[in-house]
mmCIF file of C-alpha atoms in Angstrom:
data_model
loop_
_atom_site.group_PDB
_atom_site.id
_atom_site.type_symbol
_atom_site.label_atom_id
_atom_site.label_comp_id
_atom_site.label_asym_id
_atom_site.label_seq_id
_atom_site.Cartn_x
_atom_site.Cartn_y
_atom_site.Cartn_z
ATOM 1 C CA LEU A 1 75.071 119.574 99.306
ATOM 2 C CA TYR A 2 73.182 119.231 102.587
ATOM 3 C CA GLN A 3 73.956 115.522 102.654
ATOM 4 C CA SER A 4 77.673 116.097 102.045
ATOM 5 C CA LYS A 5 77.687 118.556 104.973
ATOM 6 C CA ARG A 6 75.781 116.014 107.136
ATOM 7 C CA LYS A 7 72.858 118.420 107.504
ATOM 8 C CA TYR A 8 70.583 115.416 107.229
ATOM 9 C CA GLU A 9 67.269 116.976 108.243
ATOM 10 C CA LEU A 10 67.643 119.592 105.493
ATOM 11 C CA ALA A 11 68.772 116.912 103.040
ATOM 12 C CA LEU A 12 65.723 114.824 103.921
ATOM 13 C CA ASP A 13 63.413 117.743 103.230
ATOM 14 C CA ALA A 14 65.115 118.447 99.889
ATOM 15 C CA TYR A 15 64.850 114.820 98.773
ATOM 16 C CA HIS A 16 61.157 114.704 99.745
ATOM 17 C CA LYS A 17 60.535 117.783 97.591
ATOM 18 C CA ALA A 18 62.476 116.253 94.695
ATOM 19 C CA ASP A 19 60.525 113.013 95.058
ATOM 20 C CA LYS A 20 57.241 114.904 94.910
ATOM 21 C CA LEU A 21 58.305 116.869 91.839
ATOM 22 C CA SER A 22 59.392 113.691 90.063
ATOM 23 C CA HIS A 23 56.196 111.833 90.995
ATOM 24 C CA HIS A 24 58.086 109.273 93.096
ATOM 25 C CA SER A 25 61.526 108.678 91.646
ATOM 26 C CA ALA A 26 63.439 105.494 92.484
ATOM 27 C CA LEU A 27 66.625 107.521 92.815
ATOM 28 C CA CYS A 28 64.980 109.948 95.255
ATOM 29 C CA GLN A 29 63.652 107.058 97.320
ATOM 30 C CA LEU A 30 67.114 105.534 97.430
ATOM 31 C CA LYS A 31 68.627 108.850 98.519
ATOM 32 C CA LEU A 32 65.934 109.157 101.206
ATOM 33 C CA ALA A 33 66.835 105.686 102.473
ATOM 34 C CA VAL A 34 70.515 106.604 102.771
ATOM 35 C CA VAL A 35 69.776 109.799 104.708
ATOM 36 C CA GLU A 36 67.260 108.061 106.991
ATOM 37 C CA TRP A 37 69.848 105.357 107.679
ATOM 38 C CA LYS A 38 72.477 108.002 108.478
ATOM 39 C CA MET A 39 70.001 109.621 110.891
ATOM 40 C CA GLY A 40 69.499 106.319 112.692
ATOM 41 C CA ASP A 41 65.953 105.749 111.418
ATOM 42 C CA ALA A 42 66.399 102.206 110.088
ATOM 43 C CA SER A 43 62.653 101.465 109.866
ATOM 44 C CA SER A 44 61.983 104.436 107.582
ATOM 45 C CA ALA A 45 65.083 103.613 105.537
ATOM 46 C CA LEU A 46 63.777 100.082 105.075
ATOM 47 C CA GLY A 47 60.489 101.459 103.733
ATOM 48 C CA SER A 48 62.291 103.814 101.357
ATOM 49 C CA THR A 49 64.437 101.001 99.926
ATOM 50 C CA LYS A 50 61.260 99.027 99.257
ATOM 51 C CA ASN A 51 59.763 102.037 97.455
ATOM 52 C CA ALA A 52 62.969 102.467 95.449
ATOM 53 C CA ILE A 53 62.815 98.851 94.265
ATOM 54 C CA LYS A 54 59.166 99.256 93.258
ATOM 55 C CA SER A 55 59.899 102.456 91.323
ATOM 56 C CA ALA A 56 63.159 101.283 89.723
ATOM 57 C CA GLY A 57 61.545 99.775 86.635
ATOM 58 C CA GLY A 58 64.350 98.964 84.217
ATOM 59 C CA ASP A 59 67.023 100.840 86.196
ATOM 60 C CA LYS A 60 69.041 97.846 87.397
ATOM 61 C CA ASN A 61 71.703 99.956 89.103
ATOM 62 C CA VAL A 62 69.225 101.685 91.419
ATOM 63 C CA ALA A 63 67.386 98.422 92.119
ATOM 64 C CA LEU A 64 70.664 96.624 92.852
ATOM 65 C CA THR A 65 71.827 99.353 95.242
ATOM 66 C CA ALA A 66 68.428 99.340 96.975
ATOM 67 C CA HIS A 67 68.538 95.566 97.474
ATOM 68 C CA LEU A 68 72.075 95.802 98.916
ATOM 69 C CA LEU A 69 71.148 98.611 101.305
ATOM 70 C CA ARG A 70 67.966 96.815 102.311
ATOM 71 C CA ALA A 71 69.979 93.684 103.129
ATOM 72 C CA LYS A 72 72.448 95.708 105.188
ATOM 73 C CA LEU A 73 69.625 97.336 107.148
ATOM 74 C CA LEU A 74 67.930 94.011 107.832
ATOM 75 C CA VAL A 75 71.144 92.499 109.207
ATOM 76 C CA GLN A 76 71.757 95.553 111.391
ATOM 77 C CA MET A 77 68.193 95.382 112.719
ATOM 78 C CA SER A 78 68.404 91.652 113.514
ATOM 79 C CA SER A 79 68.969 90.561 117.096
ATOM 80 C CA LYS A 80 70.313 87.056 116.452
ATOM 81 C CA ALA A 81 71.238 84.646 113.658
ATOM 82 C CA THR A 82 67.817 82.973 113.752
ATOM 83 C CA ASP A 83 66.012 86.309 113.367
ATOM 84 C CA LYS A 84 63.833 86.229 110.247
ATOM 85 C CA LYS A 85 65.401 89.538 109.195
ATOM 86 C CA VAL A 86 68.668 87.680 108.464
ATOM 87 C CA LYS A 87 66.807 85.312 106.143
ATOM 88 C CA GLU A 88 65.125 88.310 104.488
ATOM 89 C CA ALA A 89 68.556 89.862 103.987
ATOM 90 C CA GLU A 90 69.688 86.695 102.218
ATOM 91 C CA SER A 91 66.667 86.922 99.891
ATOM 92 C CA GLU A 92 67.477 90.563 99.090
ATOM 93 C CA LEU A 93 71.065 89.651 98.202
ATOM 94 C CA ARG A 94 69.963 86.787 95.972
ATOM 95 C CA GLU A 95 67.633 89.224 94.190
ATOM 96 C CA ALA A 96 70.612 91.542 93.723
ATOM 97 C CA LEU A 97 72.582 88.683 92.161
ATOM 98 C CA THR A 98 69.862 88.149 89.552
ATOM 99 C CA LEU A 99 70.388 91.787 88.502
ATOM 100 C CA ASP A 100 74.193 91.466 88.315
ATOM 101 C CA PRO A 101 75.827 88.074 89.023
ATOM 102 C CA ASN A 102 79.309 89.622 88.848
ATOM 103 C CA GLN A 103 78.886 92.347 91.460
ATOM 104 C CA PRO A 104 81.647 91.607 94.023
ATOM 105 C CA VAL A 105 80.053 93.306 97.032
ATOM 106 C CA THR A 106 76.902 91.187 96.641
ATOM 107 C CA HIS A 107 78.871 87.937 96.845
ATOM 108 C CA PHE A 108 80.820 89.241 99.849
ATOM 109 C CA SER A 109 77.660 90.354 101.670
ATOM 110 C CA LEU A 110 75.852 87.098 100.893
ATOM 111 C CA GLY A 111 78.827 85.114 102.171
ATOM 112 C CA MET A 112 78.771 87.012 105.464
ATOM 113 C CA VAL A 113 74.997 86.581 105.837
ATOM 114 C CA LEU A 114 75.306 82.828 105.260
ATOM 115 C CA LEU A 115 78.104 82.587 107.841
ATOM 116 C CA LYS A 116 75.933 84.506 110.276
ATOM 117 C CA GLN A 117 73.384 81.699 109.898
ATOM 118 C CA GLU A 118 76.157 79.108 110.569
ATOM 119 C CA ARG A 119 75.974 77.865 106.972
ATOM 120 C CA ASP A 120 79.766 77.900 106.757
ATOM 121 C CA ALA A 121 80.291 75.827 103.604
ATOM 122 C CA GLU A 122 77.908 78.019 101.576
ATOM 123 C CA GLY A 123 79.290 81.218 103.065
ATOM 124 C CA ILE A 124 82.910 80.289 102.344
ATOM 125 C CA GLU A 125 81.972 79.396 98.768
ATOM 126 C CA GLU A 126 80.461 82.865 98.256
ATOM 127 C CA LEU A 127 83.548 84.525 99.711
ATOM 128 C CA LYS A 128 85.746 82.483 97.368
ATOM 129 C CA THR A 129 83.558 83.599 94.452
ATOM 130 C CA TYR A 130 84.034 87.181 95.623
ATOM 131 C CA LEU A 131 87.829 86.742 95.679
ATOM 132 C CA SER A 132 87.792 85.332 92.140
ATOM 133 C CA LEU A 133 86.315 88.560 90.721
ATOM 134 C CA PRO A 134 88.379 91.496 89.374
ATOM 135 C CA ASN A 135 88.848 95.005 90.797
ATOM 136 C CA LEU A 136 88.331 94.123 94.450
ATOM 137 C CA ASP A 137 88.621 96.555 97.340
ATOM 138 C CA PRO A 138 91.915 95.530 99.055
ATOM 139 C CA LYS A 139 90.561 95.995 102.582
ATOM 140 C CA THR A 140 87.436 93.926 101.913
ATOM 141 C CA ALA A 141 89.505 91.259 100.155
ATOM 142 C CA ARG A 142 91.720 90.930 103.250
ATOM 143 C CA GLU A 143 88.618 90.590 105.415
ATOM 144 C CA ALA A 144 87.236 87.888 103.097
ATOM 145 C CA LYS A 145 90.482 85.874 103.268
ATOM 146 C CA ARG A 146 90.644 86.184 107.035
ATOM 147 C CA THR A 147 86.993 85.155 107.423
ATOM 148 C CA ILE A 148 87.497 82.079 105.213
ATOM 149 C CA GLU A 149 90.226 80.983 107.645
ATOM 150 C CA HIS A 150 88.069 81.789 110.687
ATOM 151 C CA PRO A 151 84.353 81.541 109.734
ATOM 152 C CA VAL A 152 83.264 82.362 113.300
ATOM 153 C CA TRP A 153 84.391 85.939 112.639
ATOM 154 C CA GLY A 154 81.536 86.190 110.169
ATOM 155 C CA ARG A 155 78.939 85.916 112.936
ATOM 156 C CA GLU A 156 80.657 87.152 116.099
ATOM 157 C CA PRO A 157 81.518 90.827 116.688
ATOM 158 C CA PHE A 158 85.219 91.548 117.084
ATOM 159 C CA ALA A 159 87.460 94.578 116.908
ATOM 160 C CA PRO A 160 90.092 94.678 114.150
ATOM 161 C CA ASP A 161 93.658 95.716 114.948
ATOM 162 C CA PHE A 162 93.823 99.490 115.413
ATOM 163 C CA SER A 163 95.975 102.253 116.854
ATOM 164 C CA PHE A 164 95.439 106.015 117.068
ATOM 165 C CA VAL A 165 96.324 109.096 119.142
ATOM 166 C CA ALA A 166 93.325 110.191 121.185
ATOM 167 C CA HIS A 167 92.057 113.635 122.210
ATOM 168 C CA ASP A 168 94.212 113.530 125.359
ATOM 169 C CA LYS A 169 97.347 112.764 123.266
ATOM 170 C CA GLN A 170 97.500 109.169 124.546
ATOM 171 C CA THR A 171 97.976 106.272 122.131
ATOM 172 C CA VAL A 172 94.999 103.896 122.087
ATOM 173 C CA SER A 173 95.324 100.429 120.546
ATOM 174 C CA ASN A 174 94.311 96.799 121.015
ATOM 175 C CA ARG A 175 97.508 96.350 123.047
ATOM 176 C CA THR A 176 96.897 99.266 125.449
ATOM 177 C CA LEU A 177 93.294 98.145 126.029
ATOM 178 C CA ARG A 178 94.012 94.444 126.520
ATOM 179 C CA GLY A 179 92.658 93.095 129.810
ATOM 180 C CA LYS A 180 89.886 95.695 130.089
ATOM 181 C CA VAL A 181 86.199 95.608 129.260
ATOM 182 C CA VAL A 182 86.012 98.069 126.353
ATOM 183 C CA LEU A 183 82.984 99.833 124.897
ATOM 184 C CA MET A 184 83.695 101.326 121.480
ATOM 185 C CA ASP A 185 81.225 104.081 120.619
ATOM 186 C CA PHE A 186 81.130 105.285 116.990
ATOM 187 C CA TRP A 187 79.372 108.644 116.825
ATOM 188 C CA GLY A 188 79.244 112.130 115.275
ATOM 189 C CA THR A 189 78.253 115.625 116.426
ATOM 190 C CA TRP A 190 75.818 115.684 113.457
ATOM 191 C CA CYS A 191 73.939 112.612 114.787
ATOM 192 C CA PRO A 192 70.978 113.421 117.137
ATOM 193 C CA PRO A 193 70.856 109.968 118.831
ATOM 194 C CA CYS A 194 74.624 110.165 119.371
ATOM 195 C CA ARG A 195 74.368 113.575 121.061
ATOM 196 C CA GLU A 196 71.514 112.344 123.258
ATOM 197 C CA SER A 197 73.554 109.340 124.407
ATOM 198 C CA VAL A 198 76.525 111.374 125.679
ATOM 199 C CA PRO A 199 75.227 111.878 129.271
ATOM 200 C CA ILE A 200 74.405 108.140 129.539
ATOM 201 C CA LEU A 201 77.844 107.095 128.297
ATOM 202 C CA LYS A 202 79.554 109.549 130.652
ATOM 203 C CA SER A 203 77.563 108.081 133.535
ATOM 204 C CA VAL A 204 78.584 104.524 132.585
ATOM 205 C CA GLN A 205 82.242 105.546 132.310
ATOM 206 C CA LYS A 206 82.152 107.204 135.743
ATOM 207 C CA LYS A 207 80.385 104.255 137.372
ATOM 208 C CA TYR A 208 82.756 101.550 136.110
ATOM 209 C CA ALA A 209 86.032 103.443 135.571
ATOM 210 C CA GLU A 210 87.699 101.781 138.581
ATOM 211 C CA LYS A 211 86.575 98.285 137.579
ATOM 212 C CA GLY A 212 88.688 97.789 134.471
ATOM 213 C CA PHE A 213 86.200 99.473 132.126
ATOM 214 C CA GLN A 214 87.250 101.778 129.283
ATOM 215 C CA LEU A 215 85.034 103.826 126.958
ATOM 216 C CA VAL A 216 86.542 104.672 123.559
ATOM 217 C CA SER A 217 84.572 107.132 121.418
ATOM 218 C CA VAL A 218 85.454 107.430 117.729
ATOM 219 C CA SER A 219 83.954 110.396 115.887
ATOM 220 C CA SER A 220 83.095 110.463 112.187
ATOM 221 C CA ASP A 221 83.231 114.281 112.055
ATOM 222 C CA ASP A 222 85.151 115.924 109.211
ATOM 223 C CA ASP A 223 85.378 119.350 110.891
ATOM 224 C CA GLU A 224 87.852 119.097 113.779
ATOM 225 C CA ASP A 225 86.865 122.502 115.199
ATOM 226 C CA VAL A 226 83.214 121.444 115.511
ATOM 227 C CA TRP A 227 84.300 118.187 117.132
ATOM 228 C CA GLN A 228 86.694 119.911 119.581
ATOM 229 C CA THR A 229 84.043 122.470 120.559
ATOM 230 C CA PHE A 230 81.443 119.766 121.233
ATOM 231 C CA VAL A 231 83.858 117.586 123.225
ATOM 232 C CA GLN A 232 84.905 120.533 125.392
ATOM 233 C CA ALA A 233 81.322 121.750 125.937
ATOM 234 C CA GLN A 234 80.198 118.257 126.993
ATOM 235 C CA HIS A 235 83.334 117.616 129.111
ATOM 236 C CA MET A 236 83.897 114.349 127.296
#
């Protein structure tokens, strides 16, 4: 319940208690990893995924999920394609494939990791394997097809097409932002590092506003009243 309400510190405490009562449960360790990741503590999340894999025993589903999350964390923590963390992520995904060779998301993730390492032929082959499997997520399938056509998108950051009405009632889209240097900040009022960064981001916006710079903040909050109150209090 705490986790669903994004009260992550309370959720973390509850999962630690559950883990202690269960004498180190793989499921608890996996849940801890997810909450730590949501809180921005990637290093702790990485340790919890490792513990989950060790404790999984014959529970292939938990082990598979832990390997996938561990791979995702390693890629996020890497600074460049040659970072050893990217290679570690590949190893985690190959371990996941030994647990379930027909898991679509594993083939997709492995394909993207291989493309990140500029191993285009191998990466495209994995993405094609992903597309050959049943019950695919339509959005991810579109991304796979697009990446096969343009492999560079698998290793370079880019913004997908988007359009929305912002807090000030103005429409924001790729078209309206074209020609500017844009910083897209994904945040939430529930996220401590996000809250701490607000004064810095406001300072950057003020400093470069007249030089073709635009800051776009996208909140993941579910409660609009909480979001509105925070935005108004911080003069965002």
